Short mmCIF file of C-alpha atoms and ligand atoms in Angstrom, two decimals:
data_model
loop_
_atom_site.label_atom_id
_atom_site.label_comp_id
_atom_site.label_asym_id
_atom_site.label_seq_id
_atom_site.Cartn_x
_atom_site.Cartn_y
_atom_site.Cartn_z
CA MET A 1 170.55 -4.11 67.29
CA ASP A 2 173.36 -6.69 67.13
CA SER A 3 176.46 -6.02 64.71
CA ALA A 4 176.23 -8.03 62.15
CA LEU A 5 172.37 -6.79 61.50
CA GLN A 6 174.03 -3.57 61.43
CA THR A 7 176.36 -4.13 58.79
CA HIS A 8 173.37 -5.16 56.88
CA VAL A 9 171.32 -1.89 57.42
CA GLU A 10 174.53 0.48 56.66
CA ALA A 11 174.72 -1.63 53.16
CA LEU A 12 171.55 -1.56 52.23
CA ALA A 13 171.02 2.34 53.74
CA ALA A 14 174.00 3.35 51.76
CA ALA A 15 173.35 1.65 48.73
CA ILE A 16 170.08 3.41 48.28
CA GLU A 17 171.50 6.42 49.23
CA ALA A 18 174.02 6.35 46.13
CA ASP A 19 170.44 5.29 44.08
CA ARG A 20 168.87 8.85 45.26
CA SER A 21 171.82 11.75 45.79
CA ALA A 22 171.08 12.28 41.79
CA PHE A 23 168.30 13.76 42.45
CA ASP A 24 169.43 17.18 43.59
CA ALA A 25 167.43 19.67 41.39
CA ILE A 26 164.21 19.93 39.35
CA ARG A 27 163.89 18.01 35.99
CA PRO A 28 161.52 18.21 33.14
CA PRO A 29 159.79 14.61 32.87
CA ALA A 30 160.85 12.34 30.53
CA ASP A 31 158.10 9.64 29.49
CA PRO A 32 154.29 10.38 30.55
CA SER A 33 152.66 7.13 29.52
CA SER A 34 154.01 5.12 32.29
CA LEU A 35 152.34 8.00 34.67
CA ASP A 36 149.40 8.69 32.66
CA ALA A 37 148.27 4.57 33.03
CA LEU A 38 148.87 4.77 36.67
CA LEU A 39 146.64 8.03 36.96
CA ASP A 40 143.96 6.40 35.01
CA ARG A 41 144.19 3.27 37.22
CA GLN A 42 144.12 4.90 40.16
CA ARG A 43 141.04 7.28 38.81
CA THR A 44 139.31 4.00 38.26
CA VAL A 45 139.61 3.10 42.06
CA ARG A 46 139.23 5.91 43.31
CA GLY A 47 136.28 7.35 41.48
CA ARG A 48 138.06 11.02 40.83
CA ASN A 49 140.71 12.80 39.50
CA SER A 50 144.03 13.11 41.44
CA PHE A 51 144.31 16.77 41.92
CA LEU A 52 147.84 16.89 40.70
CA PRO A 53 149.55 14.45 38.73
CA PHE A 54 151.39 13.29 41.03
CA MET A 55 152.91 9.54 41.55
CA GLY A 56 155.98 9.19 43.70
CA THR A 57 158.44 6.54 42.05
CA GLY A 58 159.69 6.19 46.03
CA ARG A 59 162.55 8.48 45.24
CA GLY A 60 163.84 11.71 45.90
CA TRP A 61 166.24 13.42 47.81
CA GLY A 62 165.93 16.04 50.74
CA PRO A 63 163.38 18.56 48.95
CA PHE A 64 163.48 16.95 45.84
CA VAL A 65 160.79 14.09 44.80
CA GLU A 66 161.00 12.33 41.61
CA ASN A 67 157.20 11.18 40.07
CA LEU A 68 156.58 8.53 37.77
CA ASP A 69 157.62 10.35 34.25
CA GLY A 70 161.06 11.16 35.15
CA SER A 71 160.28 14.67 36.04
CA VAL A 72 162.25 15.80 39.38
CA LYS A 73 159.97 17.98 41.30
CA LEU A 74 160.78 20.58 44.40
CA ASP A 75 158.24 19.67 46.70
CA MET A 76 156.81 22.82 49.61
CA VAL A 77 153.81 20.68 50.39
CA THR A 78 155.55 17.71 51.70
CA GLY A 79 152.30 15.57 52.04
CA ILE A 80 150.53 18.32 53.03
CA GLY A 81 153.31 19.04 56.27
CA VAL A 82 154.34 15.84 57.11
CA HIS A 83 157.97 15.17 55.14
CA ALA A 84 159.24 17.08 57.41
CA PHE A 85 163.00 15.91 56.29
CA GLY A 86 162.31 15.73 52.80
CA HIS A 87 163.07 13.16 50.89
CA GLY A 88 165.11 9.64 50.97
CA ASP A 89 166.90 11.49 54.65
CA PRO A 90 169.37 9.13 54.55
CA GLU A 91 169.48 9.17 58.70
CA LEU A 92 165.96 8.55 58.84
CA LEU A 93 166.56 5.63 56.04
CA ARG A 94 168.58 4.31 58.40
CA VAL A 95 166.38 4.10 61.68
CA ALA A 96 163.34 3.08 59.02
CA ILE A 97 165.66 0.09 58.20
CA GLU A 98 166.39 -0.93 61.82
CA ALA A 99 162.54 -0.83 62.47
CA ALA A 100 161.96 -2.88 59.47
CA ALA A 101 164.02 -5.45 61.10
CA GLY A 102 161.81 -5.42 63.90
CA ASP A 103 159.05 -8.23 64.48
CA THR A 104 155.78 -6.51 63.73
CA LEU A 105 154.88 -3.50 60.84
CA MET A 106 152.03 -2.46 63.41
CA GLN A 107 151.96 -1.63 66.97
CA GLY A 108 148.99 -1.86 69.22
CA ASN A 109 146.94 -0.86 72.55
CA LEU A 110 146.78 -4.02 73.95
CA GLN A 111 150.51 -5.25 72.69
CA CYS A 112 153.49 -2.89 71.58
CA ASN A 113 157.09 -2.39 71.80
CA GLN A 114 159.93 -0.66 73.72
CA GLU A 115 159.62 1.89 70.85
CA ALA A 116 156.38 3.38 71.51
CA VAL A 117 156.82 4.23 75.24
CA GLU A 118 160.35 6.48 73.96
CA PHE A 119 157.90 7.99 70.88
CA VAL A 120 155.58 8.85 73.23
CA GLU A 121 158.11 9.96 76.36
CA THR A 122 159.82 11.67 73.75
CA LEU A 123 156.89 13.80 72.51
CA LEU A 124 155.92 14.61 76.20
CA GLY A 125 159.17 15.52 76.98
CA GLU A 126 158.69 19.19 74.13
CA ALA A 127 155.07 19.19 75.24
CA ARG A 128 155.85 19.90 79.35
CA THR A 129 157.11 23.27 78.84
CA GLY A 130 156.32 26.34 80.93
CA ASP A 131 154.04 25.88 83.49
CA SER A 132 152.37 22.75 81.55
CA ALA A 133 150.51 19.81 83.37
CA LEU A 134 150.14 17.56 80.44
CA GLU A 135 151.28 14.63 81.88
CA HIS A 136 149.55 12.02 79.42
CA VAL A 137 149.13 10.67 75.72
CA PHE A 138 147.03 8.23 73.68
CA PRO A 139 148.88 7.45 70.31
CA CYS A 140 146.48 6.89 66.90
CA CYS A 141 147.19 6.76 63.22
CA SER A 142 145.33 10.16 62.40
CA GLY A 143 145.15 13.48 63.27
CA ALA A 144 140.82 12.89 63.17
CA VAL A 145 141.50 10.34 65.84
CA ALA A 146 143.63 12.19 67.83
CA ASN A 147 140.91 15.07 67.62
CA GLU A 148 138.19 12.29 67.92
CA THR A 149 140.14 11.09 71.43
CA ALA A 150 140.53 14.98 72.48
CA LEU A 151 136.64 15.10 71.72
CA LYS A 152 135.93 11.98 74.05
CA ILE A 153 138.06 12.87 76.76
CA CYS A 154 136.39 16.60 77.64
CA MET A 155 133.12 15.65 76.67
CA GLN A 156 133.49 12.00 79.73
CA LYS A 157 135.22 15.01 81.79
CA ARG A 158 132.07 17.73 81.51
CA GLY A 159 129.35 14.88 82.69
CA GLY A 160 128.29 14.55 78.70
CA ALA A 161 128.38 18.60 77.92
CA PRO A 162 127.27 18.34 73.83
CA ARG A 163 128.42 21.49 73.01
CA VAL A 164 131.42 22.76 70.91
CA LEU A 165 133.17 26.04 70.55
CA ALA A 166 135.16 26.05 68.12
CA PHE A 167 136.08 29.25 66.05
CA GLU A 168 135.45 30.10 62.36
CA HIS A 169 136.89 28.59 59.15
CA CYS A 170 138.23 25.76 61.71
CA PHE A 171 139.40 22.47 60.32
CA ALA A 172 139.57 19.86 62.68
CA GLY A 173 139.43 16.02 60.08
CA ARG A 174 136.95 14.41 58.39
CA THR A 175 135.61 11.97 60.44
CA THR A 176 131.83 12.46 60.93
CA THR A 177 132.30 14.54 64.06
CA MET A 178 135.58 16.49 63.07
CA SER A 179 133.13 17.54 59.64
CA GLN A 180 130.57 18.68 61.54
CA ILE A 181 133.23 20.55 64.20
CA GLY A 182 134.85 22.10 60.64
CA ASP A 183 133.98 25.11 59.03
CA SER A 184 133.26 24.01 56.12
CA ALA A 185 130.17 23.61 53.81
CA GLY A 186 131.34 20.97 51.69
CA ALA A 187 132.02 18.99 54.20
CA ARG A 188 128.91 18.88 56.11
CA GLU A 189 126.88 17.67 53.06
CA GLY A 190 125.11 14.89 53.60
CA ILE A 191 126.25 14.10 57.46
CA ALA A 192 123.76 13.76 59.26
CA LEU A 193 124.26 16.78 62.26
CA ASN A 194 124.67 15.81 65.85
CA LEU A 195 127.16 17.96 67.69
CA PRO A 196 126.02 21.50 68.27
CA VAL A 197 129.12 23.13 67.03
CA ASP A 198 129.36 27.54 67.98
CA TYR A 199 131.43 29.56 66.16
CA LEU A 200 133.35 32.67 67.22
CA PRO A 201 135.17 34.38 65.33
CA TRP A 202 138.74 34.44 64.42
CA HIS A 203 141.57 36.36 65.04
CA ASP A 204 141.38 39.26 62.25
CA ALA A 205 145.06 40.94 61.85
CA THR A 206 143.55 43.90 60.15
CA ASP A 207 140.89 44.64 63.02
CA PRO A 208 142.72 43.38 66.14
CA ALA A 209 140.60 45.33 68.94
CA GLY A 210 137.51 45.25 67.03
CA SER A 211 138.02 41.27 67.01
CA LEU A 212 138.76 40.52 69.82
CA ASP A 213 135.42 42.94 71.04
CA ARG A 214 133.43 40.56 69.20
CA THR A 215 135.32 37.65 70.25
CA LEU A 216 134.54 37.91 73.61
CA ALA A 217 130.96 38.77 72.86
CA ALA A 218 130.36 35.77 71.68
CA LEU A 219 132.16 33.83 73.95
CA ARG A 220 130.38 35.13 77.12
CA GLU A 221 126.52 35.04 74.76
CA ALA A 222 127.20 31.05 73.83
CA ILE A 223 127.96 30.78 77.79
CA ARG A 224 125.11 32.11 78.38
CA ARG A 225 122.51 30.48 76.27
CA TRP A 226 124.17 27.31 77.20
CA PRO A 227 125.76 27.25 80.78
CA GLY A 228 127.46 24.32 81.23
CA GLN A 229 126.77 22.62 78.12
CA HIS A 230 130.17 23.32 75.85
CA ALA A 231 132.25 20.18 76.36
CA CYS A 232 135.48 22.56 75.28
CA ILE A 233 136.86 24.96 73.03
CA VAL A 234 139.15 23.85 70.72
CA LEU A 235 141.77 25.74 68.63
CA GLU A 236 144.39 25.55 65.88
CA PRO A 237 146.87 28.20 67.56
CA VAL A 238 147.58 29.14 64.06
CA GLN A 239 144.47 28.30 61.21
CA GLY A 240 146.00 25.78 58.75
CA GLU A 241 142.91 24.75 56.24
CA GLY A 242 141.45 28.14 56.81
CA GLY A 243 144.00 30.33 55.51
CA PHE A 244 147.77 29.83 57.50
CA ALA A 245 145.98 32.47 60.25
CA PRO A 246 147.99 33.10 63.59
CA ALA A 247 146.50 34.55 66.38
CA PRO A 248 148.44 36.69 69.30
CA VAL A 249 148.69 35.85 72.37
CA GLU A 250 147.03 39.09 72.84
CA PHE A 251 143.90 37.43 70.86
CA LEU A 252 144.47 34.25 73.06
CA ARG A 253 144.71 34.54 76.86
CA PRO A 254 141.39 37.06 77.23
CA VAL A 255 139.64 34.48 75.18
CA LEU A 256 141.02 31.11 76.78
CA GLU A 257 140.81 32.70 80.35
CA THR A 258 137.41 33.14 79.63
CA ALA A 259 136.80 29.98 78.84
CA ARG A 260 138.31 28.61 81.65
CA ALA A 261 136.95 31.02 84.64
CA SER A 262 133.64 28.53 83.12
CA ASP A 263 135.82 25.40 83.62
CA ILE A 264 135.10 24.44 79.75
CA PRO A 265 138.37 22.65 79.23
CA ILE A 266 141.11 24.01 76.54
CA TRP A 267 141.92 21.74 73.46
CA PHE A 268 144.95 23.32 71.46
CA ASP A 269 144.79 21.41 67.55
CA GLU A 270 148.56 21.29 66.66
CA VAL A 271 148.30 18.68 64.33
CA GLN A 272 149.36 21.45 61.51
CA THR A 273 151.07 23.84 63.70
CA PHE A 274 153.27 20.99 65.61
CA GLY A 275 156.95 21.03 64.89
CA ARG A 276 156.72 24.16 61.91
CA THR A 277 156.53 27.57 63.79
CA GLN A 278 158.84 29.15 66.73
CA THR A 279 158.71 26.48 69.05
CA MET A 280 157.75 22.70 68.57
CA PHE A 281 154.52 22.87 70.10
CA ARG A 282 152.61 26.25 68.96
CA GLN A 283 151.28 26.55 72.82
CA THR A 284 154.79 27.14 74.45
CA TRP A 285 154.94 30.12 71.77
CA THR A 286 151.62 31.61 73.45
CA GLY A 287 152.95 31.34 76.76
CA LEU A 288 149.47 29.94 78.22
CA GLU A 289 150.86 26.36 78.73
CA SER A 290 148.92 26.64 82.31
CA LEU A 291 145.28 27.16 80.56
CA VAL A 292 145.84 23.87 77.91
CA ASP A 293 143.87 21.25 79.41
CA VAL A 294 144.42 18.31 75.83
CA VAL A 295 147.00 19.00 73.01
CA THR A 296 146.21 16.76 69.47
CA VAL A 297 149.45 17.01 66.89
CA GLY A 298 150.22 14.82 63.60
CA LYS A 299 151.59 15.43 60.84
CA LEU A 300 155.08 15.76 60.65
CA SER A 301 155.38 13.62 64.15
CA GLN A 302 154.10 10.79 61.79
CA VAL A 303 152.67 9.00 64.56
CA CYS A 304 149.53 10.74 65.84
CA ALA A 305 148.55 11.72 69.33
CA ALA A 306 146.60 13.03 72.07
CA ILE A 307 147.92 14.40 74.87
CA TYR A 308 146.31 15.53 78.17
CA THR A 309 146.74 16.41 81.96
CA ALA A 310 146.18 13.91 84.37
CA ASP A 311 143.15 15.72 85.84
CA MET A 312 141.60 14.96 82.39
CA ASN A 313 142.55 10.94 82.14
CA PRO A 314 139.55 9.66 81.37
CA ARG A 315 138.07 6.22 83.11
CA PRO A 316 138.82 2.95 81.75
CA GLY A 317 136.66 2.13 78.79
CA LEU A 318 136.46 5.22 76.87
CA LEU A 319 139.79 5.15 74.56
CA SER A 320 141.43 2.24 72.71
CA GLY A 321 141.73 0.26 68.64
CA THR A 322 143.44 -2.21 67.95
CA PHE A 323 146.44 0.27 65.65
CA ILE A 324 148.11 2.97 67.79
CA GLY A 325 150.98 3.20 64.83
CA SER A 326 153.47 1.57 62.78
CA THR A 327 157.35 0.57 64.25
CA ALA A 328 158.93 2.74 61.55
CA GLY A 329 156.45 5.70 62.61
CA PHE A 330 157.56 5.22 65.74
CA ARG A 331 161.20 4.96 65.49
CA VAL A 332 161.84 7.27 62.56
CA GLY A 333 159.15 10.32 64.84
CA ARG A 334 161.10 9.98 67.73
CA ARG A 335 164.15 10.91 65.74
CA ILE A 336 162.39 13.99 63.55
CA ILE A 337 161.27 15.38 67.52
CA GLU A 338 165.16 14.94 68.42
CA ARG A 339 166.56 16.43 65.18
CA LEU A 340 164.14 19.08 65.15
CA ARG A 341 164.87 20.15 69.12
CA ASP A 342 168.47 19.74 68.63
CA GLY A 343 169.34 21.44 65.08
CA GLY A 344 168.92 25.11 66.09
CA TYR A 345 164.99 25.03 64.50
CA TYR A 346 163.53 27.10 66.66
CA GLY A 347 163.59 31.16 68.53
CA THR A 348 163.96 34.18 67.29
CA GLN A 349 167.45 33.59 65.78
CA GLY A 350 166.49 29.73 64.70
CA LYS A 351 166.04 28.13 60.87
CA ILE A 352 162.20 28.00 60.72
CA GLU A 353 162.23 31.65 61.45
CA SER A 354 165.15 32.87 58.88
CA PHE A 355 163.52 30.62 56.61
CA HIS A 356 160.01 33.30 56.90
CA GLY A 357 161.66 36.27 57.18
CA HIS A 358 163.77 35.13 53.80
CA PHE A 359 159.99 34.05 52.14
CA LEU A 360 158.88 37.68 52.72
CA GLU A 361 161.96 38.88 51.30
CA LEU A 362 161.45 37.46 48.20
CA ALA A 363 157.00 37.49 48.58
CA GLY A 364 157.91 41.26 48.87
CA GLU A 365 160.20 41.03 45.49
CA LEU A 366 157.35 39.16 43.46
CA MET A 367 154.51 41.66 44.30
CA ARG A 368 157.18 44.84 43.24
CA GLU A 369 158.02 42.76 39.98
CA HIS A 370 154.38 41.83 39.55
CA PRO A 371 152.41 44.15 41.15
CA ALA A 372 148.98 43.72 38.47
CA ALA A 373 148.80 40.20 40.14
CA PHE A 374 149.10 41.13 43.43
CA PRO A 375 145.93 43.48 43.93
CA GLN A 376 145.03 44.81 47.53
CA VAL A 377 142.34 42.49 49.60
CA GLU A 378 140.26 44.05 52.09
CA GLY A 379 139.78 42.86 55.42
CA ARG A 380 137.27 44.04 57.97
CA GLY A 381 139.52 46.65 59.22
CA GLY A 382 141.73 47.51 55.84
CA PRO A 383 143.49 45.72 52.86
CA ILE A 384 145.53 42.18 54.81
CA GLU A 385 148.75 41.38 54.18
CA LEU A 386 149.31 39.60 50.48
CA ALA A 387 152.20 37.40 52.13
CA GLY A 388 152.32 35.91 56.13
CA GLY A 389 151.61 33.00 57.43
CA CYS A 390 154.17 31.53 60.52
CA GLY A 391 157.29 29.74 60.06
CA GLY A 392 157.28 26.98 58.21
CA MET A 393 153.62 27.84 57.02
CA MET A 394 153.95 30.13 54.54
CA ARG A 395 151.13 31.69 52.29
CA LEU A 396 151.24 34.21 49.63
CA THR A 397 147.60 35.83 47.78
CA PRO A 398 147.94 36.78 44.45
CA PHE A 399 145.06 37.34 41.89
CA GLY A 400 142.76 39.10 44.79
CA GLY A 401 142.60 35.60 46.06
CA ASP A 402 140.93 33.99 43.34
CA LYS A 403 140.56 30.36 43.74
CA ALA A 404 140.34 29.49 40.31
CA ARG A 405 143.35 31.15 39.60
CA ILE A 406 144.91 29.87 42.44
CA ILE A 407 144.06 26.37 41.15
CA GLU A 408 145.68 27.46 37.76
CA LEU A 409 148.74 29.10 38.86
CA VAL A 410 149.28 25.96 41.41
CA ARG A 411 149.20 23.73 38.31
CA GLY A 412 151.47 25.86 36.10
CA CYS A 413 154.17 25.52 38.96
CA PHE A 414 153.54 22.32 39.42
CA ASP A 415 154.25 21.60 35.42
CA ALA A 416 157.47 23.72 35.94
CA GLY A 417 158.68 21.58 38.98
CA VAL A 418 157.30 22.89 42.28
CA ILE A 419 154.48 21.22 44.30
CA LEU A 420 152.21 23.70 45.62
CA PHE A 421 148.91 23.74 47.47
CA PHE A 422 146.42 26.00 48.90
CA CYS A 423 144.08 26.63 51.64
CA GLY A 424 141.81 29.40 53.11
CA HIS A 425 138.13 29.68 52.00
CA GLY A 426 138.22 33.63 50.46
CA PRO A 427 140.85 35.13 49.74
CA VAL A 428 142.25 31.78 48.96
CA HIS A 429 146.14 31.10 49.19
CA LEU A 430 148.85 30.27 48.18
CA ARG A 431 150.76 27.52 49.97
CA MET A 432 153.70 26.09 51.55
CA LEU A 433 154.36 23.55 54.02
CA PRO A 434 158.63 23.13 53.13
CA PRO A 435 160.26 20.48 54.78
CA VAL A 436 161.57 22.62 57.12
CA GLY A 437 164.36 20.28 58.49
CA VAL A 438 165.99 19.90 55.09
CA LEU A 439 165.55 23.47 53.69
CA GLU A 440 167.63 25.79 52.53
CA LYS A 441 167.00 29.55 51.59
CA GLY A 442 168.53 28.13 47.53
CA HIS A 443 165.34 26.30 47.86
CA LEU A 444 162.92 28.76 48.49
CA ASP A 445 164.74 31.52 45.70
CA THR A 446 164.05 28.61 43.31
CA ALA A 447 160.28 27.97 44.29
CA MET A 448 159.81 32.10 44.08
CA ARG A 449 161.32 32.30 41.02
CA VAL A 450 159.11 29.80 39.33
CA ILE A 451 155.85 31.38 40.92
CA GLY A 452 156.82 34.69 40.02
CA ASP A 453 157.62 33.19 35.82
CA CYS A 454 154.02 31.44 36.05
CA ILE A 455 152.54 34.03 37.18
CA GLY A 456 154.18 36.39 34.62
CA ALA A 457 152.78 33.76 32.02
CA MET A 458 149.26 33.59 33.33
CA GLU A 459 149.57 37.79 32.85
CA ALA A 460 150.58 37.64 29.43
CA ALA A 461 148.00 34.83 28.66
CA SER A 462 145.12 37.39 29.95
C1 LIG B 501 144.09 21.15 61.78
C2 LIG B 501 144.38 19.94 62.02
N1 LIG B 501 143.36 19.28 62.87
C3 LIG B 501 143.09 17.54 62.37
C4 LIG B 501 143.83 17.17 61.14
C5 LIG B 501 143.67 16.18 60.41
O1 LIG B 501 144.45 15.33 60.47
P1 LIG B 501 144.59 14.07 59.64
O2 LIG B 501 144.11 14.04 58.16
O3 LIG B 501 145.69 13.17 59.58
O4 LIG B 501 143.15 12.94 60.56
C6 LIG B 501 144.06 18.17 60.49
C7 LIG B 501 144.88 17.86 58.81
O5 LIG B 501 145.18 18.78 57.72
C8 LIG B 501 144.93 19.23 59.99
O6 LIG B 501 145.34 20.57 59.72
#
């Protein structure tokens, strides 16, 4: 970039930074009227209420974000796992301003600029660990489209095989096809069902041996019943919407090797796990890279993508589309990957692992303070852990996993200044996807103190 332009970029970024660095703590609302008016307008155009009374002003700092009523919230959900470096990160802001000085806002399949290639190469550099054969990348604008891409690649490779193997409680996005793969009744309602999905039980941490036996039996039965008919087996290495449930290598290896023995392509959906666990790609943590044919990513990468081996490379005509991403998405996404890669986040001594450890300690304290709010929840082989997840995917299971009470808690915490969400199909869990890039243990302390206060208030009221 020419130096005169660079000077303006620096000045603009510095001015924005000065304006935002005041957002460094939770603040109560100043004036709810403008928020209420805008939420009303949103309700009218959307045809429904938004889940939380939130409408960002566009100002925020680190994990803190300003709501239109003047309140400042501690954001522990980050747009469902998108803002890894929180709000108003000074360096990402500079990169985005530079991107805005580019000639176009959007980039496409027919014509793109160099940053698209640089993003894709950086992403691929992180995907190719161990004996991974991943080689090509198709960037796109949503996790669901990345998943559609993966499915099309697998189907073509298998000569139009019509069936999919997936896991109970999985989530894959909201296109008509992905709604059929995702294991949620509401998402299938009113959809013409044209994709047969054979569901396998996911790993059950309360009964690991029995769980593996049941899954292998179901997989062998599906392969016996429909030989050569499966386009792929798709899995989230840590289930996201299904309840922040990781599966260990001891479970994944035999299951995936069984699929591989029948030439069924293996697709890791890392749209939610990407960047958030002990390794940037969860497939790296499993050490099963040689078995992986396709990986999809999204959310904190800013640009979504399907990554696949040379052997899966589809014939011309299968993949395209007008947009592949925005100029700022490519540039900021690349910096996010580089900063996560170089910033000491991964590995057993990495920041992400230590945040998770701290979260579990705080959860233990919370359960000791509020024992009545944490009754046992029975899994198939015994009680489940009431705090869990993996890395920057954190879950807590108060009130026996009762959905209505957990939603009440999410709303109470929002009013008290902490943005949270929920996951799981029963039990339901309180869910955090914090901004791991800028998180400090003190932010977790604050979030858990607010959760504790709100649990206390709910207990007192009942
Ligand atoms: C595992 C997984 N796959 C796919 C998707 C769909 O991504 P998007 O909402 O960007 O279409 C999600 C979104 O939550 C997800 O968690």
